Amino acid sequence: MTEQNIISVPMPVQGTPEASGELTDLLSLMARLRADCPWDQKQSNHSLIPYAIEEAYELGEAVQADDDEDIKSELGDVLLQVVFHCQLYAEQGRFDISDVISTLQQKLIRRHPHVFEAENLADEAAVKVRWDEIKAEEHQAAAARGKPHRRLDAIKAGSALMQAQEVQKQAAKLGFDWPGIEGAFDKLDEEINELKAEVRDKSKSAAKYNISEANISKANIRDIEKELGDCFFGLVNVARKLNLDAEAAALTCVHKFKSRFAYIETQLEQVGKSVEDSDLTEMDRLWEAAKQYEC
């Protein structure tokens, strides 16, 4: 191992640390948690994956809410995931946070020749085209190192809706797409009908799994799950054809539901009741009333 490749494992901070705002102090704090906190000691890079995803979503919600304190907190939680992963990989002797920062710097410099070199790009669209060209060159270099590359390998990780929409966009660029939105609607209708059939066809599932119809819900859940996934995928196709972001649409729906349900709770509290004291009829009436207050 050359001197340039020496992995630096941060030393744990001693005593009670202060919030200095310095990256080196944060790394030392993380090292201390790994040394002395039972929960942190048990974590692995794989066990942290759900937390990294969750924190990214919470950051998105904080940005939408536009509250500075929440945004700072959630950005910190995302940074924690980066620092935690780097600490673990450094302990394994694989790389440290300096390697991560260096890799990012190299990538940013490489993908912005119009900033750091003599290239002149007229507008944002030209920058995007050049960016994609450079990424393609990077994939070719990876293939030369023995890493196989397929058309959809470049799909970014994200929620299922995000990945579904990106998969469809890339496939469409290769000609694997309907010419208009009607094809997407027809496919969605087909998938919904197949889902209904799978849910209703207890006799088929009972025979398939050789069990009684009373236990069918457990037996055919995987088949139902597949059909449900096809429905989501079909609905994403419709969103893409309408030039809408499926993830944004779903999040809008979630926020709308939360807002309406909060209205229900508020109205019930004003008459001395709780959700548990109410029934579906009353809550549905308040739900309809909540629509009148939406922008």
Coordinates of N, CA and C in Angstrom, one line a residue, residues 94-236:
R94 N -10.8 -0.3 3.6 CA -11.2 -0.2 2.2 C -11.0 1.3 1.6
F95 N -11.5 2.2 2.3 CA -11.3 3.6 1.9 C -11.8 4.5 3.0
D96 N -11.5 5.8 3.0 CA -12.0 6.7 4.0 C -12.7 7.9 3.4
I97 N -13.1 8.8 4.2 CA -13.9 9.9 3.7 C -13.1 10.8 2.7
S98 N -11.8 10.9 2.9 CA -11.0 11.6 1.9 C -11.0 11.0 0.5
D99 N -11.1 9.7 0.5 CA -11.2 9.1 -0.8 C -12.6 9.4 -1.5
V100 N -13.6 9.4 -0.6 CA -15.0 9.7 -1.1 C -15.0 11.2 -1.7
I101 N -14.4 12.1 -0.9 CA -14.4 13.5 -1.3 C -13.6 13.6 -2.6
S102 N -12.5 13.0 -2.7 CA -11.6 13.1 -3.9 C -12.3 12.5 -5.1
T103 N -13.0 11.4 -4.9 CA -13.8 10.8 -6.0 C -14.9 11.7 -6.5
L104 N -15.5 12.4 -5.6 CA -16.6 13.3 -6.0 C -16.0 14.5 -6.7
Q105 N -14.9 15.0 -6.2 CA -14.2 16.2 -6.9 C -13.8 15.8 -8.3
Q106 N -13.2 14.6 -8.5 CA -12.8 14.2 -9.8 C -14.0 14.1 -10.7
K107 N -15.1 13.6 -10.2 CA -16.3 13.4 -11.1 C -16.8 14.7 -11.5
L108 N -16.9 15.7 -10.5 CA -17.5 17.0 -10.8 C -16.6 17.7 -11.8
I109 N -15.3 17.6 -11.7 CA -14.4 18.3 -12.6 C -14.5 17.7 -14.0
R110 N -14.6 16.3 -14.0 CA -14.6 15.6 -15.3 C -15.9 15.9 -16.0
R111 N -17.0 16.0 -15.3 CA -18.3 16.2 -16.0 C -18.7 17.7 -16.2
H112 N -17.8 18.6 -15.9 CA -18.0 20.0 -16.2 C -16.9 20.6 -17.0
P113 N -16.6 20.0 -18.2 CA -15.5 20.6 -19.0 C -15.9 22.0 -19.5
H114 N -17.2 22.4 -19.5 CA -17.6 23.7 -20.0 C -17.3 24.7 -18.9
V115 N -17.0 24.3 -17.7 CA -16.6 25.2 -16.6 C -15.1 25.3 -16.5
F116 N -14.4 24.1 -16.5 CA -13.0 24.0 -16.2 C -12.1 23.9 -17.4
E117 N -12.7 23.7 -18.6 CA -11.9 23.6 -19.8 C -12.4 24.6 -20.8
A118 N -12.0 24.5 -22.0 CA -12.3 25.5 -23.0 C -13.6 25.3 -23.7
E119 N -14.4 24.2 -23.4 CA -15.6 23.9 -24.0 C -16.6 25.0 -23.7
N120 N -17.4 25.4 -24.8 CA -18.4 26.4 -24.6 C -19.8 25.7 -24.9
L121 N -20.6 25.7 -23.9 CA -22.0 25.1 -24.1 C -23.0 26.2 -24.0
A122 N -23.9 26.2 -25.0 CA -24.8 27.4 -25.1 C -25.8 27.5 -24.0
D123 N -26.4 26.4 -23.6 CA -27.5 26.4 -22.6 C -27.6 25.1 -21.8
E124 N -28.6 25.1 -20.9 CA -28.8 24.0 -20.0 C -28.9 22.6 -20.8
A125 N -29.7 22.7 -21.9 CA -29.9 21.5 -22.7 C -28.5 20.9 -23.2
A126 N -27.7 21.8 -23.7 CA -26.4 21.4 -24.2 C -25.5 20.8 -23.1
V127 N -25.6 21.4 -21.9 CA -24.9 20.9 -20.7 C -25.4 19.4 -20.4
K128 N -26.7 19.2 -20.5 CA -27.2 17.9 -20.2 C -26.7 16.9 -21.3
V129 N -26.7 17.3 -22.5 CA -26.2 16.4 -23.6 C -24.8 16.0 -23.3
R130 N -24.0 17.0 -23.0 CA -22.5 16.7 -22.8 C -22.3 15.9 -21.5
W131 N -23.2 16.1 -20.5 CA -23.1 15.3 -19.3 C -23.4 13.8 -19.6
D132 N -24.4 13.6 -20.4 CA -24.7 12.2 -20.8 C -23.6 11.6 -21.6
E133 N -23.0 12.3 -22.4 CA -21.8 11.8 -23.2 C -20.7 11.4 -22.3
I134 N -20.4 12.2 -21.3 CA -19.3 11.9 -20.4 C -19.6 10.7 -19.6
K135 N -20.9 10.6 -19.2 CA -21.3 9.4 -18.4 C -21.1 8.1 -19.3
A136 N -21.5 8.2 -20.6 CA -21.3 7.1 -21.5 C -19.9 6.7 -21.6
E137 N -19.0 7.7 -21.7 CA -17.5 7.4 -21.7 C -17.1 6.7 -20.5
E138 N -17.6 7.1 -19.3 CA -17.3 6.5 -18.1 C -17.7 5.0 -18.1
H139 N -18.9 4.7 -18.6 CA -19.4 3.4 -18.7 C -18.5 2.5 -19.6
Q140 N -18.0 3.1 -20.7 CA -17.2 2.4 -21.6 C -15.8 2.1 -20.9
A141 N -15.3 3.0 -20.1 CA -14.1 2.8 -19.4 C -14.3 1.6 -18.4
A142 N -15.5 1.6 -17.8 CA -15.8 0.5 -16.8 C -15.9 -0.8 -17.5
A143 N -16.5 -0.8 -18.7 CA -16.6 -2.0 -19.5 C -15.2 -2.6 -19.9
A144 N -14.3 -1.6 -20.2 CA -12.9 -2.0 -20.5 C -12.2 -2.7 -19.3
R145 N -12.7 -2.3 -18.1 CA -12.1 -2.9 -16.9 C -12.7 -4.2 -16.6
G146 N -13.7 -4.7 -17.4 CA -14.3 -6.0 -17.2 C -15.7 -5.9 -16.6
K147 N -16.2 -4.7 -16.3 CA -17.5 -4.5 -15.7 C -18.6 -4.5 -16.8
P148 N -19.5 -5.5 -17.0 CA -20.4 -5.4 -18.1 C -21.4 -4.3 -17.9
H149 N -21.9 -3.8 -19.1 CA -22.8 -2.7 -19.0 C -24.0 -3.0 -19.9
R150 N -25.2 -2.8 -19.3 CA -26.5 -3.0 -20.1 C -27.2 -1.7 -20.2
R151 N -28.2 -1.7 -21.1 CA -28.8 -0.4 -21.4 C -29.5 0.3 -20.2
L152 N -30.0 -0.5 -19.3 CA -30.7 0.1 -18.1 C -29.9 0.1 -16.9
D153 N -28.5 -0.2 -17.0 CA -27.7 -0.2 -15.8 C -27.5 1.1 -15.2
A154 N -27.7 2.2 -16.0 CA -27.5 3.6 -15.5 C -28.7 4.1 -14.7
I155 N -29.8 3.3 -14.5 CA -30.9 3.8 -13.8 C -30.5 4.1 -12.3
K156 N -30.8 5.2 -11.9 CA -30.4 5.6 -10.5 C -31.3 4.9 -9.5
A157 N -30.6 4.7 -8.3 CA -31.4 4.1 -7.2 C -32.4 5.2 -6.7
G158 N -33.5 4.7 -6.2 CA -34.5 5.7 -5.7 C -35.7 4.9 -5.3
S159 N -36.8 5.5 -5.1 CA -38.1 4.8 -4.8 C -38.5 4.0 -6.0
A160 N -39.4 3.1 -5.8 CA -39.9 2.2 -6.9 C -40.5 3.1 -8.0
L161 N -41.2 4.1 -7.7 CA -41.9 5.0 -8.7 C -40.8 5.7 -9.5
M162 N -39.8 6.2 -8.8 CA -38.7 6.9 -9.5 C -38.0 6.0 -10.5
Q163 N -37.7 4.8 -10.0 CA -37.0 3.9 -10.9 C -37.8 3.4 -12.1
A164 N -39.1 3.2 -11.8 CA -40.0 2.7 -12.8 C -40.1 3.8 -13.9
Q165 N -40.2 5.0 -13.6 CA -40.4 6.1 -14.6 C -39.1 6.2 -15.4
E166 N -37.9 6.1 -14.7 CA -36.7 6.2 -15.4 C -36.4 5.0 -16.3
V167 N -36.8 3.8 -15.9 CA -36.7 2.7 -16.8 C -37.5 2.9 -18.0
Q168 N -38.7 3.3 -17.9 CA -39.6 3.6 -19.0 C -39.1 4.6 -19.9
K169 N -38.5 5.7 -19.4 CA -37.9 6.8 -20.2 C -36.8 6.2 -21.1
Q170 N -35.9 5.4 -20.4 CA -34.8 4.9 -21.2 C -35.2 3.9 -22.2
A171 N -36.2 3.1 -21.9 CA -36.7 2.1 -22.9 C -37.4 2.8 -24.0
A172 N -38.1 3.9 -23.7 CA -38.7 4.7 -24.8 C -37.7 5.3 -25.8
K173 N -36.5 5.7 -25.2 CA -35.5 6.3 -26.1 C -35.0 5.2 -27.1
L174 N -35.2 3.9 -26.7 CA -34.7 2.8 -27.6 C -35.8 2.3 -28.5
G175 N -37.0 3.0 -28.5 CA -38.1 2.7 -29.3 C -39.1 1.7 -28.7
F176 N -38.9 1.3 -27.4 CA -39.8 0.3 -26.8 C -40.8 1.1 -26.0
D177 N -41.8 1.6 -26.8 CA -42.9 2.5 -26.2 C -44.1 2.5 -27.1
W178 N -45.2 2.9 -26.5 CA -46.4 3.2 -27.3 C -46.3 4.6 -28.0
P179 N -46.9 4.8 -29.1 CA -46.8 6.1 -29.8 C -47.6 7.1 -29.1
G180 N -48.6 6.8 -28.3 CA -49.5 7.7 -27.6 C -49.9 7.2 -26.3
I181 N -50.7 8.0 -25.6 CA -51.1 7.7 -24.2 C -52.1 6.6 -24.2
E182 N -52.9 6.4 -25.3 CA -53.9 5.4 -25.2 C -53.4 4.0 -25.0
G183 N -52.2 3.7 -25.5 CA -51.6 2.4 -25.3 C -51.3 2.2 -23.8
A184 N -50.8 3.3 -23.2 CA -50.5 3.2 -21.7 C -51.8 3.0 -20.9
F185 N -52.9 3.7 -21.3 CA -54.2 3.5 -20.6 C -54.7 2.0 -20.8
D186 N -54.6 1.5 -22.0 CA -55.0 0.2 -22.3 C -54.3 -0.8 -21.5
K187 N -52.9 -0.6 -21.4 CA -52.1 -1.5 -20.6 C -52.5 -1.5 -19.1
L188 N -52.8 -0.3 -18.6 CA -53.2 -0.1 -17.2 C -54.5 -0.8 -16.9
D189 N -55.4 -0.7 -17.9 CA -56.7 -1.4 -17.7 C -56.5 -2.9 -17.7
E190 N -55.6 -3.3 -18.5 CA -55.3 -4.8 -18.6 C -54.7 -5.3 -17.3
E191 N -53.8 -4.5 -16.7 CA -53.1 -4.9 -15.5 C -54.1 -4.9 -14.3
I192 N -55.0 -3.9 -14.3 CA -56.0 -3.8 -13.2 C -56.9 -5.0 -13.2
N193 N -57.4 -5.4 -14.4 CA -58.2 -6.5 -14.6 C -57.5 -7.8 -14.1
E194 N -56.2 -7.9 -14.4 CA -55.5 -9.1 -14.0 C -55.4 -9.1 -12.5
L195 N -55.2 -7.9 -11.9 CA -55.1 -7.9 -10.4 C -56.5 -8.3 -9.8
K196 N -57.6 -7.8 -10.4 CA -58.9 -8.2 -9.9 C -59.1 -9.7 -10.0
A197 N -58.7 -10.2 -11.1 CA -58.9 -11.7 -11.4 C -58.0 -12.5 -10.4
E198 N -56.8 -12.0 -10.1 CA -56.0 -12.8 -9.2 C -56.5 -12.7 -7.8
V199 N -57.1 -11.6 -7.4 CA -57.7 -11.5 -6.0 C -58.9 -12.3 -5.9
R200 N -59.7 -12.4 -7.0 CA -61.0 -13.1 -6.9 C -60.9 -14.6 -7.2
D201 N -59.8 -15.0 -7.9 CA -59.7 -16.4 -8.3 C -59.2 -17.3 -7.2
K202 N -60.1 -17.5 -6.2 CA -59.7 -18.3 -5.0 C -59.5 -19.8 -5.4
S203 N -60.4 -20.2 -6.3 CA -60.3 -21.6 -6.7 C -59.0 -22.0 -7.3
K204 N -58.5 -21.1 -8.2 CA -57.2 -21.3 -8.9 C -56.1 -21.4 -7.9
S205 N -56.1 -20.4 -7.0 CA -55.0 -20.4 -6.0 C -55.1 -21.6 -5.0
A206 N -56.3 -22.0 -4.7 CA -56.5 -23.1 -3.8 C -55.9 -24.4 -4.4
A207 N -56.2 -24.6 -5.7 CA -55.7 -25.7 -6.4 C -54.2 -25.6 -6.5
K208 N -53.7 -24.5 -6.8 CA -52.3 -24.3 -7.0 C -51.5 -24.6 -5.8
Y209 N -52.0 -24.2 -4.6 CA -51.2 -24.4 -3.4 C -51.8 -25.6 -2.6
N210 N -52.8 -26.2 -3.1 CA -53.4 -27.4 -2.4 C -53.8 -27.1 -0.9
I211 N -54.5 -26.0 -0.8 CA -55.0 -25.6 0.5 C -56.5 -25.2 0.4
S212 N -57.1 -25.0 1.6 CA -58.5 -24.6 1.6 C -58.6 -23.1 1.2
E213 N -59.8 -22.7 0.7 CA -60.1 -21.3 0.4 C -60.0 -20.4 1.6
A214 N -60.2 -21.0 2.8 CA -60.1 -20.1 4.0 C -58.7 -19.6 4.2
N215 N -57.7 -20.2 3.7 CA -56.3 -19.8 3.9 C -55.7 -19.2 2.6
I216 N -56.6 -18.8 1.7 CA -56.1 -18.4 0.4 C -55.4 -17.1 0.4
S217 N -55.7 -16.2 1.4 CA -55.1 -14.9 1.4 C -53.5 -15.0 1.6
K218 N -53.1 -16.0 2.3 CA -51.7 -16.2 2.5 C -51.0 -16.8 1.3
A219 N -51.8 -17.7 0.7 CA -51.2 -18.5 -0.4 C -50.9 -17.7 -1.7
N220 N -51.9 -16.9 -2.0 CA -51.7 -16.2 -3.3 C -51.2 -14.8 -3.2
I221 N -50.6 -14.5 -2.0 CA -50.2 -13.1 -1.8 C -49.1 -12.7 -2.8
R222 N -48.2 -13.6 -3.1 CA -47.1 -13.3 -4.0 C -47.6 -13.0 -5.4
D223 N -48.6 -13.8 -5.9 CA -49.1 -13.5 -7.2 C -49.9 -12.2 -7.2
I224 N -50.6 -11.9 -6.2 CA -51.3 -10.6 -6.1 C -50.3 -9.5 -6.0
E225 N -49.2 -9.7 -5.3 CA -48.2 -8.6 -5.2 C -47.6 -8.3 -6.6
K226 N -47.4 -9.4 -7.4 CA -46.8 -9.2 -8.7 C -47.8 -8.4 -9.6
E227 N -49.1 -8.7 -9.5 CA -50.1 -8.0 -10.3 C -50.2 -6.6 -9.9
L228 N -50.1 -6.4 -8.5 CA -50.2 -5.0 -8.0 C -49.1 -4.2 -8.5
G229 N -47.9 -4.8 -8.5 CA -46.7 -4.1 -9.0 C -46.9 -3.7 -10.5
D230 N -47.5 -4.6 -11.3 CA -47.7 -4.3 -12.7 C -48.7 -3.1 -12.8
C231 N -49.6 -3.0 -11.9 CA -50.6 -1.9 -11.9 C -49.8 -0.5 -11.7
F232 N -49.0 -0.6 -10.6 CA -48.2 0.6 -10.3 C -47.3 1.0 -11.6
F233 N -46.7 0.0 -12.2 CA -45.8 0.3 -13.3 C -46.7 0.9 -14.5
G234 N -47.9 0.4 -14.7 CA -48.7 0.9 -15.7 C -49.2 2.3 -15.4
L235 N -49.4 2.6 -14.2 CA -49.9 4.0 -13.8 C -48.7 5.0 -14.0
V236 N -47.5 4.5 -13.7 CA -46.3 5.3 -13.9 C -46.2 5.7 -15.4

